[in-house]
mmCIF file of C-alpha atoms and ligand atoms in Angstrom:
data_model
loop_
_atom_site.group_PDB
_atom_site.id
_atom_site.type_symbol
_atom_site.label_atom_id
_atom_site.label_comp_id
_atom_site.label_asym_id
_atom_site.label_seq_id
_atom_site.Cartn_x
_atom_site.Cartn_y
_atom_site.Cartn_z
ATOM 1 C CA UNK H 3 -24.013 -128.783 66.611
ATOM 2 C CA UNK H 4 -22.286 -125.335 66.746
ATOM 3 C CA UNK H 5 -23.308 -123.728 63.137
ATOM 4 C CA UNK H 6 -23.755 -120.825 62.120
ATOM 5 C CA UNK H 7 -24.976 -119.071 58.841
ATOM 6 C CA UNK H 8 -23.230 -115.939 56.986
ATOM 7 C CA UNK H 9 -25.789 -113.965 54.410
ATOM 8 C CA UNK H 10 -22.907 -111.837 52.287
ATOM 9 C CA UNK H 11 -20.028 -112.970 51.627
ATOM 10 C CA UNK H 12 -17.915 -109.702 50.765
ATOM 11 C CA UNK H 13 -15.590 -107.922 52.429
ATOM 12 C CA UNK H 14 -17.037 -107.713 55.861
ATOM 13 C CA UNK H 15 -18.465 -111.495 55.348
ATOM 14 C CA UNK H 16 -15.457 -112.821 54.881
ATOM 15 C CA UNK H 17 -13.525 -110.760 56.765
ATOM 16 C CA UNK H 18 -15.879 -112.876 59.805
ATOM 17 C CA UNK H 19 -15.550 -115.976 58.120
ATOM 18 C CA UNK H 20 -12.031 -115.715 57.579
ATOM 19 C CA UNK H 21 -11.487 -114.858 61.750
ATOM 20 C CA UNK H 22 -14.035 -117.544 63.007
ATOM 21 C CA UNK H 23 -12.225 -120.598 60.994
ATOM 22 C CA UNK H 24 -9.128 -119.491 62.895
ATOM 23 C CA UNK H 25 -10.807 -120.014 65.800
ATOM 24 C CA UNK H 26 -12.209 -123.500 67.870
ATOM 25 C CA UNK H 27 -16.306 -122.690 69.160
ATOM 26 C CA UNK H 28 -18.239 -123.001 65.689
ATOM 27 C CA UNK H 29 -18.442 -126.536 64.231
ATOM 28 C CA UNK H 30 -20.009 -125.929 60.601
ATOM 29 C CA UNK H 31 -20.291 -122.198 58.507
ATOM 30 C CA UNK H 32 -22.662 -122.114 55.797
ATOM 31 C CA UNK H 33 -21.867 -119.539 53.318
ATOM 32 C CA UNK H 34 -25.443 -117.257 51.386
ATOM 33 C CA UNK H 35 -25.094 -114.924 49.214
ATOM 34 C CA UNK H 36 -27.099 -113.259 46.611
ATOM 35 C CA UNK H 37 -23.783 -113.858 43.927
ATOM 36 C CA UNK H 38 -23.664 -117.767 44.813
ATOM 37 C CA UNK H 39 -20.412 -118.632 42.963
ATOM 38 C CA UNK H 40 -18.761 -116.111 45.211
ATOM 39 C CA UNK H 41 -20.022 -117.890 47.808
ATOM 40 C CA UNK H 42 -18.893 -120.946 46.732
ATOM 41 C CA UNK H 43 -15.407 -119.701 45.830
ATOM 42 C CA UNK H 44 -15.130 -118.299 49.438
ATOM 43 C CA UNK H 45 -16.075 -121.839 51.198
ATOM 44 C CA UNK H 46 -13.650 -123.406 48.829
ATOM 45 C CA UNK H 47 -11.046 -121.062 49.889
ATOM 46 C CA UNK H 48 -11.538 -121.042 53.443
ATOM 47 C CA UNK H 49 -11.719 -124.555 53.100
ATOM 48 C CA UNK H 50 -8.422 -125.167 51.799
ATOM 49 C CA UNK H 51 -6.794 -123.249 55.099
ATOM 50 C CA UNK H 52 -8.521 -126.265 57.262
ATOM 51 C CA UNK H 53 -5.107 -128.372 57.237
ATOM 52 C CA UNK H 54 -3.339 -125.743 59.300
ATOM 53 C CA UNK H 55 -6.308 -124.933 61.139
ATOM 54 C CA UNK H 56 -7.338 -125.455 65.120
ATOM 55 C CA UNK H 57 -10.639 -126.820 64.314
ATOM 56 C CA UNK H 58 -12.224 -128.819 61.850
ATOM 57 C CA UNK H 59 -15.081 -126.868 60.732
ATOM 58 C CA UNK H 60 -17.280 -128.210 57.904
ATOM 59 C CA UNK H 61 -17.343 -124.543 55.320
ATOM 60 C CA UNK H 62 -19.824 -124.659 52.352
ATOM 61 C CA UNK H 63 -21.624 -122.488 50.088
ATOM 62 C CA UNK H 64 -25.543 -123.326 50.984
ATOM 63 C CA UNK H 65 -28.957 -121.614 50.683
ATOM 64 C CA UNK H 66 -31.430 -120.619 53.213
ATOM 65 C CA UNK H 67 -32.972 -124.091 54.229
ATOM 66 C CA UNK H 68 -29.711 -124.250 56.014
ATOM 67 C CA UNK H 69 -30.657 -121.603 58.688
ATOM 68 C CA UNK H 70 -33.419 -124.365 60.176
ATOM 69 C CA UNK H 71 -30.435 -125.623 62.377
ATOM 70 C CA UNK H 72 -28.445 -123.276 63.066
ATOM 71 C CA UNK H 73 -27.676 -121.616 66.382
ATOM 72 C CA UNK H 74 -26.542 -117.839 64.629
ATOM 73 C CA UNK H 75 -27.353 -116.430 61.359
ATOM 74 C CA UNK H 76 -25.121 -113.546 60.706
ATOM 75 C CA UNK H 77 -25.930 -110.663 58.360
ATOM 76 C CA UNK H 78 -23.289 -108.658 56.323
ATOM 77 C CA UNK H 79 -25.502 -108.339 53.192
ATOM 78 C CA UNK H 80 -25.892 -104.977 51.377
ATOM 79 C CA UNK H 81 -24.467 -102.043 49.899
ATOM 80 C CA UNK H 82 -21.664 -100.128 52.121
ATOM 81 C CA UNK H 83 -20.774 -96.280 52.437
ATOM 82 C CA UNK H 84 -19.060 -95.197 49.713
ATOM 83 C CA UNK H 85 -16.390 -92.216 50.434
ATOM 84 C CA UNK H 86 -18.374 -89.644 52.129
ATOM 85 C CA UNK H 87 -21.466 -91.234 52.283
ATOM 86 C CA UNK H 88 -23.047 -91.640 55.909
ATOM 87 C CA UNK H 89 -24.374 -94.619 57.441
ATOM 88 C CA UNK H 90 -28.152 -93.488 57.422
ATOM 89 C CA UNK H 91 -27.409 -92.485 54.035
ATOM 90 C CA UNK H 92 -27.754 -96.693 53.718
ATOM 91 C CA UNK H 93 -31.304 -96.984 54.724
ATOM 92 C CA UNK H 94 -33.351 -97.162 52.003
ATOM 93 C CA UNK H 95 -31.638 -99.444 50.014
ATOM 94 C CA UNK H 96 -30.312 -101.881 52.944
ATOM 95 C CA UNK H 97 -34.129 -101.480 54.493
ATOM 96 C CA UNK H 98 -35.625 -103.716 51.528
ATOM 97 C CA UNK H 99 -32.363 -106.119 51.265
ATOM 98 C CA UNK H 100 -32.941 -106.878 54.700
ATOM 99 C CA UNK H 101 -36.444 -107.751 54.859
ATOM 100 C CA UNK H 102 -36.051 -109.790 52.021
ATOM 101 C CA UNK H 103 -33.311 -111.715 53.400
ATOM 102 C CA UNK H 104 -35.086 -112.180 56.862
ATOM 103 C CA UNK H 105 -38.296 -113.426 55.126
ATOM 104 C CA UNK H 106 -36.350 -115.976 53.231
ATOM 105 C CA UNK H 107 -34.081 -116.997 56.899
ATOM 106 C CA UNK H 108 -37.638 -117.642 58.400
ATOM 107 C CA UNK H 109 -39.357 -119.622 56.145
ATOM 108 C CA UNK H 110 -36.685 -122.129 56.905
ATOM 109 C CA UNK H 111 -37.823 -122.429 60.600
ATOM 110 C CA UNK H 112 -34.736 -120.944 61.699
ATOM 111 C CA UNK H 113 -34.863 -119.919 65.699
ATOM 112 C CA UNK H 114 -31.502 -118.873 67.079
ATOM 113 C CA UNK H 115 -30.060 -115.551 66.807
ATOM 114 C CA UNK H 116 -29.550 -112.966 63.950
ATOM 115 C CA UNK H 117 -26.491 -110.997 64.543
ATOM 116 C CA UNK H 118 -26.698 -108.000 62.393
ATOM 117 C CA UNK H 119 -23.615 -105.956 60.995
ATOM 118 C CA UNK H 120 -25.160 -104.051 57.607
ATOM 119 C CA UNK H 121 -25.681 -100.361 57.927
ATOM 120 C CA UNK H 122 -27.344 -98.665 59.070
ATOM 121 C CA UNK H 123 -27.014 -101.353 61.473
ATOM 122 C CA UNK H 124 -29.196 -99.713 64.462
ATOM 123 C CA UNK H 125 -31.906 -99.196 62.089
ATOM 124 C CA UNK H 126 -31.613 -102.604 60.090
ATOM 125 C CA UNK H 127 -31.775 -104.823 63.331
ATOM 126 C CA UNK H 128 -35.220 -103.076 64.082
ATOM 127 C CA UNK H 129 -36.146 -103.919 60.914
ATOM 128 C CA UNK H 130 -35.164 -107.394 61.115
ATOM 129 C CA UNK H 131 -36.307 -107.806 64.713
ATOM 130 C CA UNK H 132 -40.133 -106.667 63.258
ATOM 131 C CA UNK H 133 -39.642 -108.757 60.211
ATOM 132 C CA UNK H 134 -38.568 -112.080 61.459
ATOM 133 C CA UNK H 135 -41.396 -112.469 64.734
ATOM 134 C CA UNK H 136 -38.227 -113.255 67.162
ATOM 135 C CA UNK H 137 -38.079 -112.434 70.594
ATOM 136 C CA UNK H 138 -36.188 -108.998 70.157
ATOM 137 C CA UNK H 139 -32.945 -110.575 72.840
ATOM 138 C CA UNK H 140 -32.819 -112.715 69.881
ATOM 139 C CA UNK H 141 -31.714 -110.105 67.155
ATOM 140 C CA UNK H 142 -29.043 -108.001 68.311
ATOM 141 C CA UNK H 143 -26.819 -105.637 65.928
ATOM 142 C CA UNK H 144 -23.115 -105.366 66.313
ATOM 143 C CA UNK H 145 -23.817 -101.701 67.421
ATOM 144 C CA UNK H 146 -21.170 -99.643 68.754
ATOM 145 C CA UNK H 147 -18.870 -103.298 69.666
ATOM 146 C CA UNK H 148 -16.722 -101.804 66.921
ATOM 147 C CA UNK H 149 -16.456 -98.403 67.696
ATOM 148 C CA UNK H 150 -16.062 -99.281 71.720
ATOM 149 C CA UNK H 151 -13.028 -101.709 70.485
ATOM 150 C CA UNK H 152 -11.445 -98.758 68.681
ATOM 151 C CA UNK H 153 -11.883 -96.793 71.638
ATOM 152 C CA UNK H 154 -10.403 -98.999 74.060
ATOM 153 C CA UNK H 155 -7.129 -99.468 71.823
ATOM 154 C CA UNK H 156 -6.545 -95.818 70.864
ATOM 155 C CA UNK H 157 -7.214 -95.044 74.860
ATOM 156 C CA UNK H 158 -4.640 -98.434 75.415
ATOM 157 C CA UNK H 159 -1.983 -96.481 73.397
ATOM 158 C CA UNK H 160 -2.697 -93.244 75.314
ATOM 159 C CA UNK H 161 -2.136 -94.366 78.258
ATOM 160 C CA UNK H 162 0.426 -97.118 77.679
ATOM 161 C CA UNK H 163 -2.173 -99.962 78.942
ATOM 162 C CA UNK H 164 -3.467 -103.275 77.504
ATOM 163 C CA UNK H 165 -6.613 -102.524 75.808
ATOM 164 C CA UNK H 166 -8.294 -105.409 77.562
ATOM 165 C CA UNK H 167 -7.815 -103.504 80.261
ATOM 166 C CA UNK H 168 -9.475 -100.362 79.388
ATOM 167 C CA UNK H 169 -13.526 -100.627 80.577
ATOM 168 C CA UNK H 170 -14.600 -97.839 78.044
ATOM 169 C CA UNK H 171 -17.701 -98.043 75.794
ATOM 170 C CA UNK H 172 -19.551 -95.797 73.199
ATOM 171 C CA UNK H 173 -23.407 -96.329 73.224
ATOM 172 C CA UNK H 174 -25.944 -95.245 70.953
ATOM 173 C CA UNK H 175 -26.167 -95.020 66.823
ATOM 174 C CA UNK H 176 -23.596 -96.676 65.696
ATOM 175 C CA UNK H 177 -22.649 -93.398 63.595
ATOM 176 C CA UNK H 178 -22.152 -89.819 64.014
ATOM 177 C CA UNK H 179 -24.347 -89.631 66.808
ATOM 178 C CA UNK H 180 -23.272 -92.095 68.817
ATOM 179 C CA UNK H 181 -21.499 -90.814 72.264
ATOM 180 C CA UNK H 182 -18.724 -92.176 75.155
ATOM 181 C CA UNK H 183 -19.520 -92.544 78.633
ATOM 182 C CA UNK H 184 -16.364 -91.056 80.378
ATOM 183 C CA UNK H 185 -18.288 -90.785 83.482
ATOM 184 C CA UNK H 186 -18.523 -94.490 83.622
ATOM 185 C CA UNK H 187 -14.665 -95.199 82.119
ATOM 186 C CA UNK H 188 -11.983 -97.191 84.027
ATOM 187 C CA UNK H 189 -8.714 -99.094 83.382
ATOM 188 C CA UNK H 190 -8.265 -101.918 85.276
ATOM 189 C CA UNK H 191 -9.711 -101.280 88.126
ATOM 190 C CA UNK H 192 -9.206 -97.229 88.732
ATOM 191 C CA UNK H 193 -11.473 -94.805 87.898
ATOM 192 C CA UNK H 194 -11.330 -92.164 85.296
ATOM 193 C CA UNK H 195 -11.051 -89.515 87.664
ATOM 194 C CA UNK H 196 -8.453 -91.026 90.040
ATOM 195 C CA UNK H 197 -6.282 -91.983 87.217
ATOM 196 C CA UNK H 198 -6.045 -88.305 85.761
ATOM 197 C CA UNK H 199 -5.684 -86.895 88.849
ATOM 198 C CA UNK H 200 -3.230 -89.613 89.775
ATOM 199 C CA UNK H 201 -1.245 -88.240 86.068
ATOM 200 C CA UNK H 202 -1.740 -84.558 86.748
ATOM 201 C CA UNK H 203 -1.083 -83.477 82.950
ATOM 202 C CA UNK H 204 -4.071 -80.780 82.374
ATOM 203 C CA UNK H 205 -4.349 -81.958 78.695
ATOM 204 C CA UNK H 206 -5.704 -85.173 79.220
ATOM 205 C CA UNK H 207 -9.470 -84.479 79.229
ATOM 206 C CA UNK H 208 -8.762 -82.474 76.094
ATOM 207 C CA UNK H 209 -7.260 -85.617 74.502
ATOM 208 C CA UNK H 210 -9.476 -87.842 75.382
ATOM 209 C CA UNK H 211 -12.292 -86.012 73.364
ATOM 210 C CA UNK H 212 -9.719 -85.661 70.610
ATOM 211 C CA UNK H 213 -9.359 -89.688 70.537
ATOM 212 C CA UNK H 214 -13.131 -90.032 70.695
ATOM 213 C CA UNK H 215 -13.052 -87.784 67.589
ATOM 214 C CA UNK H 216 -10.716 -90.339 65.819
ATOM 215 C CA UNK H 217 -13.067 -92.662 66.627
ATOM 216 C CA UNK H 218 -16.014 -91.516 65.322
ATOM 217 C CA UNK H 219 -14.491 -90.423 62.262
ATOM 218 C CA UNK H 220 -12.571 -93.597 61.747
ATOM 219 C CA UNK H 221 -14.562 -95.431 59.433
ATOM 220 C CA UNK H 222 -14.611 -92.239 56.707
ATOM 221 C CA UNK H 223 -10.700 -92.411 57.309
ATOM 222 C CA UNK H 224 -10.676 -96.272 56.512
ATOM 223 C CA UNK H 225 -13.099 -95.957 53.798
ATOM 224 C CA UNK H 226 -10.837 -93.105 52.029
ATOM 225 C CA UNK H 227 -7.716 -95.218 52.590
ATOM 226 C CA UNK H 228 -8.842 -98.251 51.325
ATOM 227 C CA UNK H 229 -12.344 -98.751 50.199
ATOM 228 C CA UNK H 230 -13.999 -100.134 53.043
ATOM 229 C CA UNK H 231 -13.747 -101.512 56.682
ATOM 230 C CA UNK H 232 -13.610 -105.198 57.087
ATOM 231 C CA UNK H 233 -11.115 -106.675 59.638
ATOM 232 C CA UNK H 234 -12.269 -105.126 62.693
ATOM 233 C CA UNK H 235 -15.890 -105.962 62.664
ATOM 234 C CA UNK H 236 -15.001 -108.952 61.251
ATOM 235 C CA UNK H 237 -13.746 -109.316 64.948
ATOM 236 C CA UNK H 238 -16.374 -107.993 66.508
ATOM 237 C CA UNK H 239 -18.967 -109.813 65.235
ATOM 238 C CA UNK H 240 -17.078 -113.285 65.839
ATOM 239 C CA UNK H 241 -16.798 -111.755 69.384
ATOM 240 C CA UNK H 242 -20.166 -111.572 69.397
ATOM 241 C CA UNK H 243 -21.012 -114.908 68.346
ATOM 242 C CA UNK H 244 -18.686 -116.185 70.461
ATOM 243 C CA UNK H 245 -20.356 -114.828 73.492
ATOM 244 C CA UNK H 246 -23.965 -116.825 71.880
ATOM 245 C CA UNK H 247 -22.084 -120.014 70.839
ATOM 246 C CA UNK H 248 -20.633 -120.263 74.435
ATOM 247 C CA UNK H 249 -23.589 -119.330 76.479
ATOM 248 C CA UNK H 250 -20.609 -116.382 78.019
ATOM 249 C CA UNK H 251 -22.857 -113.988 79.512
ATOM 250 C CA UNK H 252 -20.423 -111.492 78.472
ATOM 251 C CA UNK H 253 -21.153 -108.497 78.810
ATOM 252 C CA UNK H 254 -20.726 -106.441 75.046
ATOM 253 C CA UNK H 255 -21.821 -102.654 73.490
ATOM 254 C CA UNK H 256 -24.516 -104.263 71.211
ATOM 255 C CA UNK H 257 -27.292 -102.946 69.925
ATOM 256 C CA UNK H 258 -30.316 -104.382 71.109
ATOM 257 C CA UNK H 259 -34.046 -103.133 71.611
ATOM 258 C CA UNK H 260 -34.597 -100.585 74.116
ATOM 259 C CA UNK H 261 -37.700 -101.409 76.539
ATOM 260 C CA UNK H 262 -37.794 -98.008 78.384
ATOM 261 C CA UNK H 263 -34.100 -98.482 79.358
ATOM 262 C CA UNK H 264 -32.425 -94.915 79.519
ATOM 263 C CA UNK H 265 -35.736 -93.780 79.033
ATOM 264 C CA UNK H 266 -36.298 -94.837 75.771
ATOM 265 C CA UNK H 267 -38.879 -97.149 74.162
ATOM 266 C CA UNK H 268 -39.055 -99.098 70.946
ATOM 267 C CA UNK H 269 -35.962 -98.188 69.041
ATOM 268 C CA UNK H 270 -32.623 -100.117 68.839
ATOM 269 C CA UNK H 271 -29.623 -98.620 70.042
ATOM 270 C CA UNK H 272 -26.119 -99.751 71.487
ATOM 271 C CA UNK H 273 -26.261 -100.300 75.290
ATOM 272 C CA UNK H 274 -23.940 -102.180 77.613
ATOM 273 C CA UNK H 275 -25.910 -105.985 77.712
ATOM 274 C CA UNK H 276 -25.160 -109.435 78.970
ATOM 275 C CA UNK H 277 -25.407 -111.861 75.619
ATOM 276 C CA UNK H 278 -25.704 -115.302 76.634
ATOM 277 C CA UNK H 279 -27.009 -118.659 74.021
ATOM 278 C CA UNK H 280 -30.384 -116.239 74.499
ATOM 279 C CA UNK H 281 -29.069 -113.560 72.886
ATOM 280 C CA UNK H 282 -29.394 -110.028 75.055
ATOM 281 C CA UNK H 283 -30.228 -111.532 78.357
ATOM 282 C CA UNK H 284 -30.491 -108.048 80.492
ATOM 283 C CA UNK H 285 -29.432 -104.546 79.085
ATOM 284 C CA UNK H 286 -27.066 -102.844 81.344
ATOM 285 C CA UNK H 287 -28.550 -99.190 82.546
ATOM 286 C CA UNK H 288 -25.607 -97.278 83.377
ATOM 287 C CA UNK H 289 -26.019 -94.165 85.425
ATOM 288 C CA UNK H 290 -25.175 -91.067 82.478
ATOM 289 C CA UNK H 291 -24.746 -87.302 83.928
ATOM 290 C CA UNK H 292 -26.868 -85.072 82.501
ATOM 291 C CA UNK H 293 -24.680 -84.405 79.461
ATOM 292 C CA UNK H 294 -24.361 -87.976 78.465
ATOM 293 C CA UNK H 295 -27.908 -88.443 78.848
ATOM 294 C CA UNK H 296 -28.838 -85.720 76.479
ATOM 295 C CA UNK H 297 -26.271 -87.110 73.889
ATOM 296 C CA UNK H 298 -27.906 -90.704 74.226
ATOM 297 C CA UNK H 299 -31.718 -89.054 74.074
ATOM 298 C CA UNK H 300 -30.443 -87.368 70.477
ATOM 299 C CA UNK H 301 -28.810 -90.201 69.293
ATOM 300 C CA UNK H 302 -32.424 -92.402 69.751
ATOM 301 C CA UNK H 303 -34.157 -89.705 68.198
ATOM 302 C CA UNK H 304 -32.064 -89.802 65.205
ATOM 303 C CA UNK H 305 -32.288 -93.520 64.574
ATOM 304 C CA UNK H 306 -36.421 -92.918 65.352
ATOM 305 C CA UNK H 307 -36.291 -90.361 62.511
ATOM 306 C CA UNK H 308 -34.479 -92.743 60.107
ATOM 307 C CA UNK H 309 -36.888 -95.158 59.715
ATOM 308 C CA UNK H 310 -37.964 -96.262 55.997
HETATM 309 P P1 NAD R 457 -19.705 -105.828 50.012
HETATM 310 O O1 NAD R 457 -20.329 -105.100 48.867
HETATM 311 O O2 NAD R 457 -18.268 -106.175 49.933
HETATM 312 O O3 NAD R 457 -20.506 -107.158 50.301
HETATM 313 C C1 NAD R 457 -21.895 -107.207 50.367
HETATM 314 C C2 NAD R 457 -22.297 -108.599 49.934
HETATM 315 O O4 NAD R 457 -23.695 -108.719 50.136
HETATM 316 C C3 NAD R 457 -22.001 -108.891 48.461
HETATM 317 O O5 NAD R 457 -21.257 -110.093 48.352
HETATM 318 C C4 NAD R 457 -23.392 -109.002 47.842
HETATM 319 O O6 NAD R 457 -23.449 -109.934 46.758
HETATM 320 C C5 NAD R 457 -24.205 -109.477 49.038
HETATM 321 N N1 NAD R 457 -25.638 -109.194 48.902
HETATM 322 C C6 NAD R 457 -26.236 -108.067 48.475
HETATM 323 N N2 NAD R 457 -27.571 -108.230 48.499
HETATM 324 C C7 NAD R 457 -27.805 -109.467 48.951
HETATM 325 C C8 NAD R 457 -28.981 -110.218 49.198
HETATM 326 N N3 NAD R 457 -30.194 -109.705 48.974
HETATM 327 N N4 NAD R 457 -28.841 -111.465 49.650
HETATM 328 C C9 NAD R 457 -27.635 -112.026 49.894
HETATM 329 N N5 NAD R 457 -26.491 -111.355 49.666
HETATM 330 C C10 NAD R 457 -26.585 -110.100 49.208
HETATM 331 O O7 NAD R 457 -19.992 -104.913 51.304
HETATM 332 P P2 NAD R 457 -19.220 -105.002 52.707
HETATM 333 O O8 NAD R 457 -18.087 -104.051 52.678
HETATM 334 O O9 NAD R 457 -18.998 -106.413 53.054
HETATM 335 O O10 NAD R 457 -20.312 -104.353 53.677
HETATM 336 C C11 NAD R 457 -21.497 -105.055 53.971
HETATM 337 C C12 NAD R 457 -22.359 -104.251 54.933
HETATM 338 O O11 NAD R 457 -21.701 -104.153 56.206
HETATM 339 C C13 NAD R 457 -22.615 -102.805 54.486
HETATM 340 O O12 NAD R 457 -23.945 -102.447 54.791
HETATM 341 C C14 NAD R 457 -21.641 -101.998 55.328
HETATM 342 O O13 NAD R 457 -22.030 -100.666 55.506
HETATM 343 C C15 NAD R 457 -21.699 -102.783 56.613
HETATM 344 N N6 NAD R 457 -20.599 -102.561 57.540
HETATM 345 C C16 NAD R 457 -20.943 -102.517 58.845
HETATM 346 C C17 NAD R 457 -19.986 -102.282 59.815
HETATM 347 C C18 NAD R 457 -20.419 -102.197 61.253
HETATM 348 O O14 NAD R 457 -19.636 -101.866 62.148
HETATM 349 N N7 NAD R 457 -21.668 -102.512 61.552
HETATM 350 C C19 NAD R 457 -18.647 -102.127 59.436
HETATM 351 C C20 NAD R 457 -18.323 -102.197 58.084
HETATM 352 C C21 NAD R 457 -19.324 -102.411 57.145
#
């Protein structure tokens, strides 16, 4: 059996829901949340697209005996940034939601994976890695998987490439302090470097920092536009349970615990990692220059600090 479990069912939550019925590797979706007619009305919904759909799923509205079984427990619960407000801004609030929840997914005997997407999301999935007793591969946070996808499309466009083809990723806090590792970038499968020189147009380096910029900042832009973000880490974290579901051993910008990787101990933050039915099999310890690895050393030290 291929199920998996959604705590909050708003916009993000469904957003994920809505993507993983369209899609053939999960067999049953249990729907939790704290408002349970709006769960309900969501697995009714979903259920309804089911004739027209490439799988047939079993969606309902449950409660948290039904994590016992199942193989990924995704969290979207909690309150989201309103215009202006920052991710750490979050913490307090999403710190107790969290714990709460996880107490209540472990009483059930769950043991798969929590995939995390509520924000602060670096900060939460150390709190719900402490909380719930699991091996800490087993509770991984969406991370920077969002904010690498954005990336990799914007630097698509730019350079008039598929963005499956772009090998770019952002690592650390998912959030203002999180960082790209250009020294590390490719499309297909030429380098950075050999590419621009290849091009010859002196702006590019310039523009490249100028798209990372867009990326950071793209969630505020969303948020002011309409409301909140939903669709793309909807994607992401289907992408992500994807890669658990199907044993993959993909490898993903997640953000997992850091075990004196990148010199850092004891603090979750987004890494390249292989994610396999396990979870976070082996974290990926790309070699940073110096400036990189200053960036990355801040950006741990800010999710440290933000700790309830
Ligand atoms: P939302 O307000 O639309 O939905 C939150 C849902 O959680 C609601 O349905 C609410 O009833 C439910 N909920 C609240 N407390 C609960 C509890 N204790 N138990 C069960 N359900 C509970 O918010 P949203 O826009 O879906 O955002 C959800 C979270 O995802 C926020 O923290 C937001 O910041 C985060 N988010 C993360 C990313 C990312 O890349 N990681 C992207 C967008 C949003």
């Amino acid at each position: 059996m291929r199920k998996v479990v959604l705590v909050g069912c708003g916009s993000v939550g469904t957003a994920f829901a809505y993507n993983l019925v369209n899609q053939d590797f999960a067999t049953e979706l249990v729907l939790i949340d704290a408002n349970k007619e709006k769960a309900e009305g969501e697995a009714m919904d979903l259920m309804h697209g089911m004739a027209f759909a490439n799988t047939n799923m079993k969606v309902y509205a449950g409660d948290y005996s039904d994590c016992k079984d199942a193989r990924v427990v995704v969290i979207t619960a909690g309150a989201n940034q309103k215009p202006g407000e920052t991710r750490l801004q979050l913490v307090e609030r999403n710190t107790k939601i969290m714990q709460s929840i996880v107490q209540s997914i472990m009483k059930s005997g769950f043991d798969g994976c929590l995939v995390l997407a509520s924000n602060p999301v670096d900060v939460l999935s150390y709190v719900a890695y402490k909380e719930s007793g699991l091996p800490a591969s087993r509770v991984i946070g969406s991370g920077t998987t969002l904010d690498s996808a954005r990336f990799r499309v914007l630097l698509g466009e730019y350079f008039g490439v598929d963005p499956r083809n772009v090998h770019a990723t952002i690592i650390g806090e998912h959030g203002d302090s999180e960082l790209p590792v250009f020294s590390q970038m490719s499309i297909g499968v030429e380098t950075l470097d050999n590419l621009l020189e290849r091009r010859g147009n002196v702006s590019d380096r310039d523009n490249l920092r100028v798209i990372f910029e867009a990326v950071k900042n793209a969630a505020y832009e969303i948020i002011n536009r309409k409301g909140v973000t939903n669709f793309g880490i909807g994607t992401c974290l289907v992408r992500i349970t994807k890669a658990i579901l199907n044993n993959e051993h993909s490898i993903l910008p997640v953000s997992c615990l850091l075990k004196g990787e990148y010199g850092e101990e004891d603090v979750y933050a987004s890494v390249p990692a292989i994610v396999t039915r396990e979870g976070v099999r082996e974290v990926i310890e790309l070699k940073l220059n110096d400036e990189e690895k200053s960036l990355f050393k801040k950006s741990a030290e800010v999710l440290r600090k933000t700790r309830v």
